[in-house]
Tab-separated table of C-alpha atoms and ligand atoms in Angstrom:
chain	number	residue	atom	x	y	z
A	1	MET	CA	-209.050	21.587	-102.054
A	2	ALA	CA	-206.582	24.373	-101.319
A	3	ARG	CA	-207.626	27.764	-102.578
A	4	ASP	CA	-205.518	29.451	-105.226
A	5	TYR	CA	-204.477	32.490	-103.252
A	6	TYR	CA	-202.040	33.659	-105.900
A	7	GLY	CA	-204.771	33.478	-108.515
A	8	ILE	CA	-207.215	35.415	-106.332
A	9	LEU	CA	-204.759	38.301	-106.062
A	10	GLY	CA	-203.629	37.868	-109.666
A	11	VAL	CA	-199.932	37.588	-108.855
A	12	ALA	CA	-197.240	35.112	-109.839
A	13	LYS	CA	-196.098	32.388	-107.465
A	14	ASP	CA	-192.749	34.133	-107.031
A	15	ALA	CA	-194.249	37.571	-106.419
A	16	THR	CA	-192.368	39.787	-103.970
A	17	PRO	CA	-194.106	40.973	-100.787
A	18	GLU	CA	-194.271	44.424	-102.377
A	19	GLN	CA	-196.045	43.087	-105.467
A	20	ILE	CA	-198.519	41.189	-103.303
A	21	LYS	CA	-199.218	44.275	-101.249
A	22	ARG	CA	-199.773	46.350	-104.368
A	23	ALA	CA	-202.105	43.817	-105.924
A	24	TYR	CA	-204.126	43.649	-102.747
A	25	ARG	CA	-204.404	47.405	-102.398
A	26	LYS	CA	-205.594	47.764	-105.932
A	27	LEU	CA	-208.262	45.085	-105.543
A	28	ALA	CA	-209.294	46.258	-102.094
A	29	ARG	CA	-209.939	49.699	-103.429
A	30	GLU	CA	-212.057	48.390	-106.272
A	31	LEU	CA	-214.019	45.934	-104.182
A	32	HIS	CA	-214.411	47.709	-100.881
A	33	PRO	CA	-218.078	47.597	-99.783
A	34	ASP	CA	-218.066	51.366	-99.316
A	35	VAL	CA	-217.270	51.806	-102.980
A	36	ASN	CA	-218.597	48.806	-104.783
A	37	GLN	CA	-222.225	47.852	-104.337
A	38	GLU	CA	-222.282	45.236	-107.075
A	39	GLU	CA	-223.537	41.816	-106.245
A	40	GLY	CA	-220.765	39.522	-105.103
A	41	ALA	CA	-218.315	42.371	-104.541
A	42	HIS	CA	-218.444	41.908	-100.831
A	43	GLU	CA	-217.641	38.207	-101.085
A	44	ARG	CA	-214.840	38.950	-103.512
A	45	PHE	CA	-213.492	41.543	-101.126
A	46	GLN	CA	-213.482	39.036	-98.289
A	47	GLU	CA	-211.767	36.499	-100.507
A	48	VAL	CA	-209.097	38.953	-101.622
A	49	THR	CA	-208.523	40.074	-98.054
A	50	ASN	CA	-208.081	36.495	-96.894
A	51	ALA	CA	-205.658	35.836	-99.719
A	52	TYR	CA	-203.615	38.859	-98.747
A	53	GLU	CA	-203.632	37.854	-95.123
A	54	VAL	CA	-202.214	34.489	-96.062
A	55	LEU	CA	-199.647	35.553	-98.641
A	56	SER	CA	-198.294	38.473	-96.617
A	57	ASP	CA	-197.453	36.166	-93.746
A	58	PRO	CA	-194.248	34.268	-94.618
A	59	LYS	CA	-195.264	31.279	-92.496
A	60	LYS	CA	-198.732	30.988	-94.002
A	61	ARG	CA	-197.350	31.558	-97.458
A	62	GLN	CA	-195.012	28.652	-96.921
A	63	VAL	CA	-197.976	26.451	-96.069
A	64	VAL	CA	-199.596	27.480	-99.362
A	65	ASP	CA	-196.421	26.791	-101.306
A	66	LEU	CA	-196.357	23.313	-99.812
A	67	GLY	CA	-199.868	22.701	-101.117
A	68	GLY	CA	-201.805	23.374	-97.886
A	69	ASP	CA	-204.403	25.920	-96.899
A	70	PRO	CA	-203.687	27.819	-93.687
A	71	LEU	CA	-207.264	29.109	-93.464
A	72	ASP	CA	-208.871	25.680	-93.524
A	73	SER	CA	-209.389	25.537	-89.791
A	74	SER	CA	-210.208	29.171	-89.160
A	75	GLY	CA	-213.310	31.025	-90.234
A	76	GLY	CA	-213.502	34.021	-92.504
A	77	GLY	CA	-212.456	37.520	-91.631
A	78	ALA	CA	-214.103	39.420	-88.884
A	79	GLY	CA	-216.815	41.862	-89.838
A	80	ALA	CA	-216.130	45.550	-89.653
A	81	GLY	CA	-217.121	46.835	-86.241
A	82	GLY	CA	-220.192	48.961	-86.687
A	83	GLY	CA	-222.297	50.434	-83.973
A	84	ASP	CA	-220.104	53.393	-83.134
A	85	PRO	CA	-222.295	56.347	-84.013
A	86	PHE	CA	-219.360	58.753	-83.957
A	87	ALA	CA	-217.462	56.714	-86.487
A	88	GLY	CA	-219.720	57.616	-89.360
A	89	PHE	CA	-217.044	57.256	-91.989
A	90	GLY	CA	-215.572	53.912	-90.944
A	91	GLY	CA	-214.365	51.748	-93.704
A	92	LEU	CA	-211.313	51.173	-95.755
A	93	GLY	CA	-209.039	52.662	-93.113
A	94	ASP	CA	-210.099	50.173	-90.479
A	95	ILE	CA	-209.563	47.268	-92.780
A	96	MET	CA	-206.197	48.468	-94.043
A	97	ASP	CA	-205.295	48.926	-90.423
A	98	ALA	CA	-205.758	45.254	-89.734
A	99	PHE	CA	-203.137	44.308	-92.263
A	100	PHE	CA	-200.703	47.159	-92.603
A	101	GLY	CA	-200.645	48.444	-89.076
A	102	GLY	CA	-199.735	46.633	-85.925
A	103	GLY	CA	-195.959	46.508	-85.825
A	104	GLY	CA	-194.482	45.320	-89.116
A	105	GLY	CA	-192.923	41.935	-89.621
A	106	ALA	CA	-195.599	40.556	-91.886
A	107	ALA	CA	-194.674	42.586	-94.921
A	108	GLY	CA	-190.940	42.916	-94.579
A	109	GLY	CA	-189.852	39.377	-94.059
A	110	GLY	CA	-186.454	39.984	-92.484
A	111	ARG	CA	-185.990	40.143	-88.786
A	112	GLY	CA	-184.747	43.661	-88.289
A	113	THR	CA	-186.727	45.400	-90.998
A	114	ARG	CA	-189.550	47.717	-90.244
A	115	SER	CA	-192.327	48.322	-92.685
A	116	ARG	CA	-192.186	51.398	-94.877
A	117	VAL	CA	-195.936	51.482	-94.557
A	118	GLN	CA	-196.950	53.154	-91.341
A	119	GLN	CA	-200.126	54.207	-89.638
A	120	GLY	CA	-201.009	57.836	-90.335
A	121	SER	CA	-201.598	60.310	-87.560
A	122	ASP	CA	-204.878	61.730	-86.321
A	123	ALA	CA	-205.989	65.224	-87.223
A	124	LEU	CA	-207.972	67.721	-85.174
A	125	LEU	CA	-210.266	70.456	-86.362
A	126	ARG	CA	-212.358	72.918	-84.387
A	127	LEU	CA	-215.899	73.818	-85.306
A	128	GLU	CA	-217.773	76.732	-83.811
A	129	LEU	CA	-221.450	76.067	-83.125
A	130	THR	CA	-224.249	78.085	-81.614
A	131	LEU	CA	-226.260	76.738	-78.718
A	132	GLU	CA	-229.170	76.172	-81.102
A	133	GLU	CA	-226.948	74.062	-83.376
A	134	CYS	CA	-225.685	72.073	-80.398
A	135	ALA	CA	-229.287	71.432	-79.415
A	136	SER	CA	-230.548	70.316	-82.809
A	137	GLY	CA	-227.433	68.720	-84.264
A	138	VAL	CA	-226.174	69.865	-87.624
A	139	ASN	CA	-224.590	68.675	-90.846
A	140	ARG	CA	-221.615	70.823	-91.754
A	141	ASP	CA	-219.346	70.784	-94.761
A	142	ILE	CA	-215.795	71.248	-93.601
A	143	THR	CA	-212.617	71.645	-95.581
A	144	VAL	CA	-209.787	69.430	-94.458
A	145	ASP	CA	-206.203	69.579	-95.564
A	146	THR	CA	-204.519	66.236	-94.967
A	147	ALA	CA	-202.077	63.812	-96.484
A	148	VAL	CA	-203.821	61.417	-98.851
A	149	MET	CA	-202.507	58.406	-100.687
A	150	CYS	CA	-200.553	59.244	-103.841
A	151	GLU	CA	-202.633	58.098	-106.783
A	152	THR	CA	-199.681	57.989	-109.131
A	153	CYS	CA	-197.779	55.248	-107.286
A	154	ASP	CA	-200.656	53.836	-105.186
A	155	GLY	CA	-198.690	54.669	-102.088
A	156	GLY	CA	-195.724	52.527	-103.009
A	157	GLY	CA	-193.442	55.501	-103.608
A	158	SER	CA	-191.810	54.100	-106.757
A	159	ARG	CA	-192.160	55.444	-110.275
A	160	ALA	CA	-194.443	53.343	-112.451
A	161	GLY	CA	-192.693	50.226	-113.720
A	162	SER	CA	-189.972	50.322	-111.105
A	163	ALA	CA	-189.852	48.640	-107.740
A	164	PRO	CA	-187.833	49.171	-104.602
A	165	SER	CA	-184.608	47.213	-104.543
A	166	THR	CA	-182.993	45.411	-101.684
A	167	CYS	CA	-180.656	47.650	-99.737
A	168	ASP	CA	-177.033	46.904	-100.570
A	169	THR	CA	-175.679	48.175	-97.297
A	170	CYS	CA	-177.602	45.853	-95.016
A	171	GLY	CA	-178.502	43.194	-97.546
A	172	GLY	CA	-182.202	43.738	-96.855
A	173	ARG	CA	-181.953	43.002	-93.151
A	174	GLY	CA	-182.691	46.579	-92.148
A	175	GLU	CA	-179.946	46.683	-89.595
A	176	VAL	CA	-176.185	46.762	-89.667
A	177	GLN	CA	-173.881	45.147	-87.195
A	178	SER	CA	-170.538	46.280	-86.026
A	179	VAL	CA	-167.984	44.549	-83.876
A	180	GLN	CA	-166.118	46.474	-81.274
A	181	ARG	CA	-163.201	45.240	-79.296
A	182	SER	CA	-163.128	45.984	-75.644
A	183	PHE	CA	-161.226	44.506	-72.731
A	184	LEU	CA	-164.215	42.219	-72.213
A	185	GLY	CA	-163.744	40.765	-75.664
A	186	GLN	CA	-165.667	41.358	-78.842
A	187	VAL	CA	-168.981	43.149	-78.531
A	188	MET	CA	-171.439	42.943	-81.370
A	189	THR	CA	-173.896	45.787	-81.691
A	190	SER	CA	-176.600	46.313	-84.263
A	191	ARG	CA	-178.399	49.469	-85.256
A	192	PRO	CA	-180.896	50.427	-87.953
A	193	CYS	CA	-179.318	50.641	-91.387
A	194	PRO	CA	-178.539	54.313	-92.110
A	195	VAL	CA	-179.044	53.925	-95.859
A	196	CYS	CA	-182.532	52.402	-95.921
A	197	ARG	CA	-183.501	53.654	-92.444
A	198	GLY	CA	-184.338	50.121	-91.431
A	199	PHE	CA	-186.734	49.381	-94.275
A	200	GLY	CA	-184.422	46.807	-95.863
A	201	GLU	CA	-185.120	48.231	-99.285
A	202	VAL	CA	-184.535	51.494	-101.037
A	203	ILE	CA	-186.684	53.286	-103.569
A	204	THR	CA	-184.278	53.674	-106.451
A	205	ASP	CA	-186.640	55.492	-108.781
A	206	PRO	CA	-189.018	57.603	-106.692
A	207	CYS	CA	-192.471	58.595	-107.850
A	208	GLN	CA	-192.410	62.137	-109.211
A	209	GLN	CA	-195.691	63.057	-107.648
A	210	CYS	CA	-194.845	62.297	-104.020
A	211	GLY	CA	-191.057	62.026	-104.078
A	212	GLY	CA	-191.239	58.487	-102.710
A	213	ASP	CA	-193.297	59.227	-99.609
A	214	GLY	CA	-196.372	57.498	-101.028
A	215	ARG	CA	-198.669	60.343	-100.079
A	216	VAL	CA	-199.456	63.895	-101.094
A	217	ARG	CA	-201.311	66.733	-99.423
A	218	ALA	CA	-204.783	67.454	-100.631
A	219	ARG	CA	-207.676	69.654	-99.681
A	220	ARG	CA	-211.132	68.152	-99.689
A	221	THR	CA	-214.548	68.881	-98.321
A	222	ILE	CA	-216.364	66.372	-96.186
A	223	THR	CA	-219.681	66.539	-94.422
A	224	VAL	CA	-219.618	66.112	-90.669
A	225	LYS	CA	-222.725	64.998	-88.916
A	226	ILE	CA	-222.787	66.604	-85.488
A	227	PRO	CA	-225.296	64.817	-83.263
A	228	ALA	CA	-227.872	66.706	-81.211
A	229	GLY	CA	-226.802	67.418	-77.654
A	230	VAL	CA	-223.090	68.050	-78.181
A	231	GLY	CA	-221.326	70.595	-76.026
A	232	ASP	CA	-218.181	72.638	-75.788
A	233	GLY	CA	-215.041	70.498	-76.036
A	234	MET	CA	-216.786	67.346	-77.269
A	235	ARG	CA	-215.134	65.560	-80.144
A	236	VAL	CA	-216.742	63.764	-83.026
A	237	ARG	CA	-214.546	61.089	-84.543
A	238	LEU	CA	-214.459	60.462	-88.283
A	239	ALA	CA	-212.649	57.165	-88.604
A	240	GLY	CA	-210.066	57.024	-91.346
A	241	GLU	CA	-210.405	60.687	-92.350
A	242	GLY	CA	-207.088	61.755	-90.803
A	243	GLU	CA	-203.621	61.740	-92.304
A	244	VAL	CA	-202.577	58.876	-94.550
A	245	GLY	CA	-199.390	57.300	-93.245
A	246	PRO	CA	-195.998	57.097	-94.959
A	247	GLY	CA	-195.905	54.549	-97.744
A	248	GLY	CA	-199.642	54.945	-98.217
A	249	GLY	CA	-200.273	53.522	-94.741
A	250	PRO	CA	-203.743	53.462	-93.224
A	251	PRO	CA	-205.047	56.914	-92.336
A	252	GLY	CA	-205.521	58.141	-88.799
A	253	ASP	CA	-208.811	59.553	-87.614
A	254	LEU	CA	-210.147	63.055	-87.902
A	255	PHE	CA	-211.527	64.586	-84.743
A	256	VAL	CA	-213.858	67.543	-84.926
A	257	GLU	CA	-213.968	69.434	-81.658
A	258	VAL	CA	-217.017	71.507	-80.848
A	259	GLU	CA	-216.486	75.073	-79.748
A	260	GLU	CA	-219.729	76.351	-78.361
A	261	LYS	CA	-220.513	80.026	-78.679
A	262	GLN	CA	-221.867	81.670	-75.590
A	263	HIS	CA	-225.587	82.338	-75.836
A	264	GLU	CA	-226.946	85.770	-75.074
A	265	ARG	CA	-229.786	84.526	-72.858
A	266	PHE	CA	-229.016	81.014	-71.755
A	267	VAL	CA	-226.256	79.585	-69.644
A	268	ARG	CA	-225.710	75.885	-70.051
A	269	ASP	CA	-225.079	73.275	-67.384
A	270	GLY	CA	-224.855	69.914	-69.135
A	271	ALA	CA	-228.254	69.352	-70.701
A	272	ASP	CA	-229.910	71.944	-68.464
A	273	LEU	CA	-230.297	75.593	-69.347
A	274	HIS	CA	-230.533	78.531	-67.012
A	275	CYS	CA	-231.727	82.023	-67.649
A	276	THR	CA	-232.557	85.008	-65.516
A	277	VAL	CA	-235.663	87.138	-66.000
A	278	GLU	CA	-235.682	90.504	-64.300
A	279	VAL	CA	-238.989	91.273	-62.612
A	280	PRO	CA	-239.620	94.803	-61.326
A	281	MET	CA	-240.534	94.930	-57.645
A	282	THR	CA	-244.049	96.112	-58.446
A	283	ALA	CA	-244.685	93.272	-60.894
A	284	ALA	CA	-243.274	90.757	-58.421
A	285	ALA	CA	-245.723	92.049	-55.827
A	286	LEU	CA	-248.769	92.259	-58.073
A	287	GLY	CA	-248.064	89.320	-60.383
A	288	THR	CA	-247.829	89.377	-64.179
A	289	THR	CA	-246.949	87.283	-67.215
A	290	VAL	CA	-243.774	87.322	-69.260
A	291	ILE	CA	-243.009	85.957	-72.739
A	292	LEU	CA	-239.770	84.012	-73.030
A	293	ASP	CA	-238.143	82.799	-76.258
A	294	THR	CA	-236.958	79.286	-75.506
A	295	LEU	CA	-235.113	76.908	-77.851
A	296	ASP	CA	-238.457	75.305	-78.662
A	297	GLY	CA	-240.490	78.437	-79.234
A	298	ARG	CA	-242.264	81.095	-77.213
A	299	GLU	CA	-243.392	80.349	-73.710
A	300	GLU	CA	-245.681	82.423	-71.544
A	301	LEU	CA	-244.580	82.373	-67.924
A	302	THR	CA	-246.725	83.382	-64.972
A	303	VAL	CA	-245.143	85.551	-62.312
A	304	GLU	CA	-247.266	84.839	-59.269
A	305	PRO	CA	-248.274	87.748	-57.019
A	306	GLY	CA	-245.711	87.935	-54.231
A	307	THR	CA	-242.873	86.366	-56.210
A	308	GLN	CA	-239.672	86.415	-54.168
A	309	PRO	CA	-236.142	87.097	-55.419
A	310	GLY	CA	-234.505	83.872	-56.599
A	311	THR	CA	-237.784	82.140	-57.371
A	312	GLU	CA	-237.139	79.426	-59.893
A	313	HIS	CA	-239.518	78.256	-62.557
A	314	VAL	CA	-238.614	74.955	-64.222
A	315	LEU	CA	-239.743	74.251	-67.770
A	316	SER	CA	-239.389	70.505	-67.825
A	317	GLY	CA	-237.799	68.998	-70.933
A	318	GLN	CA	-237.000	72.359	-72.522
A	319	GLY	CA	-233.266	72.010	-72.132
A	320	LEU	CA	-230.929	70.206	-74.525
A	321	PRO	CA	-231.052	66.578	-75.625
A	322	LYS	CA	-229.086	64.334	-73.261
A	323	LEU	CA	-226.364	62.761	-75.325
A	324	ARG	CA	-225.104	59.506	-73.820
A	325	SER	CA	-221.612	58.142	-74.280
A	326	ASN	CA	-223.023	55.566	-76.691
A	327	GLY	CA	-224.109	58.436	-78.950
A	328	ARG	CA	-227.807	58.029	-78.334
A	329	VAL	CA	-230.108	60.663	-76.987
A	330	SER	CA	-232.219	59.807	-73.983
A	331	GLY	CA	-234.486	62.533	-72.768
A	332	HIS	CA	-233.932	66.250	-72.454
A	333	GLY	CA	-232.651	68.558	-69.774
A	334	ASP	CA	-234.767	71.284	-68.197
A	335	LEU	CA	-234.915	75.023	-68.607
A	336	HIS	CA	-234.575	76.829	-65.286
A	337	VAL	CA	-235.929	80.350	-65.246
A	338	HIS	CA	-234.739	82.431	-62.310
A	339	PHE	CA	-236.779	85.476	-61.384
A	340	ASP	CA	-234.585	88.334	-60.271
A	341	VAL	CA	-236.675	90.908	-58.454
A	342	VAL	CA	-235.361	94.362	-59.234
A	343	VAL	CA	-235.720	97.102	-56.661
A	344	PRO	CA	-236.073	100.568	-58.269
A	345	THR	CA	-233.162	102.901	-57.657
A	346	LYS	CA	-234.025	106.255	-59.193
A	347	LEU	CA	-237.336	107.303	-57.747
A	348	ASP	CA	-238.719	110.725	-58.424
A	349	GLU	CA	-240.619	112.639	-55.764
A	350	GLN	CA	-244.029	111.340	-56.793
A	351	GLN	CA	-242.900	107.695	-56.863
A	352	SER	CA	-241.210	108.046	-53.489
A	353	GLU	CA	-244.409	109.453	-52.057
A	354	LEU	CA	-246.430	106.508	-53.397
A	355	ILE	CA	-244.072	104.005	-51.825
A	356	ARG	CA	-244.098	105.923	-48.541
A	357	GLN	CA	-247.883	105.683	-48.571
A	358	LEU	CA	-247.670	101.970	-49.247
A	359	ALA	CA	-245.195	101.526	-46.422
A	360	ALA	CA	-247.439	103.448	-44.066
A	361	ALA	CA	-250.465	101.399	-45.089
A	362	ARG	CA	-248.540	98.205	-44.393
A	363	GLY	CA	-247.010	99.429	-41.156
A	364	GLU	CA	-243.539	99.010	-42.597
A	365	GLU	CA	-242.092	102.456	-41.864
A	366	GLN	CA	-240.072	101.265	-38.881
A	367	LEU	CA	-237.828	98.295	-39.637
A	368	GLU	CA	-237.648	95.523	-37.142
A	369	PRO	CA	-234.726	93.159	-37.711
A	370	THR	CA	-235.728	89.595	-38.450
A	371	VAL	CA	-233.377	86.726	-39.070
A	372	SER	CA	-234.364	84.185	-41.674
A	373	ALA	CA	-233.071	80.641	-41.301
A	374	ASN	CA	-232.359	79.917	-44.939
A	375	GLY	CA	-232.590	83.360	-46.421
A	376	ASP	CA	-229.635	85.275	-47.673
A	377	GLY	CA	-226.927	82.664	-47.681
A	378	HIS	CA	-228.925	80.309	-49.857
A	379	ARG	CA	-229.871	83.006	-52.307
A	380	SER	CA	-226.430	84.411	-52.974
A	381	GLY	CA	-225.108	80.875	-53.244
A	382	LEU	CA	-227.566	80.056	-55.975
A	383	PHE	CA	-226.855	83.178	-57.971
A	384	SER	CA	-223.111	82.952	-57.795
A	385	ARG	CA	-223.431	79.397	-59.034
A	386	ILE	CA	-225.501	80.443	-62.021
A	387	ARG	CA	-223.185	83.301	-62.908
A	388	SER	CA	-220.148	81.082	-62.712
A	389	PHE	CA	-221.449	78.966	-65.587
A	390	GLY	CA	-220.639	81.764	-67.925
A	391	HIS	CA	-216.947	81.831	-67.026
A	392	ARG	CA	-215.566	78.382	-67.648
B	1	ZN	ZN1	-180.253	49.029	-95.519
B	2	ZN	ZN1	-196.337	58.737	-105.543
């Protein structure tokens, strides 16, 4: 009836917690679904993981040793949480996390000991992208320099064939107690053992490769998939690609932060784009067409006769993809084209004469003040807003 958890991990009935941990790590690496696509590997992985979960917990292990099965009432392990589009590299790290992380106790046994195996820290990397790359998304190979698990000792920190020994100073408890006399009587204080730093065990024969830390630094290249629609300051998370923790602990995450280069024509406001097209006064009066290079291609815009300064032309859907917090794209922003009517400044005599004639023909030689209700204030407001996008 009861499953043979020791047999599943291939360890003896009197195996130490360290030996059990090692056996599990070795099997988990061989059988992990990310690595091993053989038939039955996934089931074996689940089985091995369950066995480790049981044998690393002193209480559950006791149940096994008494001939019971602590997993009889509960179901199997939980599935790995998919669905997070930013966590493209999820995997081993998450699973290791479930067993090695989360505040010791399980592995050490003793009350005051803390686990040598600790969660690794996150790493951050910046990646410069053009607006076009932000719009389309991009796959980039990046070089990362992080701590990885030491292959020589499998993260254990001991030289092959040796194992950590119980700390003599604290007797494996991880803490030492001292008694002080005061006028109140005897006061007992405890503090982490200075020899084993609270681990309860010491590595007597450290691995030569990592010096006992269980990890080494390595440079590797990984491909980051940057989704379409990202923007300056956004972070893409690569689960488990950060630093491996001490003692070969589960790695942290790697965050890739987007640094968006300023575009020469477009100013971005979320998924919307803005650009300004200068239209000479004459063209604004007579009307014309203008060719604009957008992110999607060339677009011919009509400048209507009598176009006013600040006229806005909206190219619907020609902005950037709208990236939602769930990582999916829904729709696109717009491209706002602002026509800036340019009044000529350096007129020669002939040009001045032509404009004087025009003014005379239109009866505009003598200016009569008129006050527009929503004229100037609105216009300068709009333009200062657009300009300010460029100076975040
Ligand atoms: Zn100690
Ligand atoms: Zn090592």
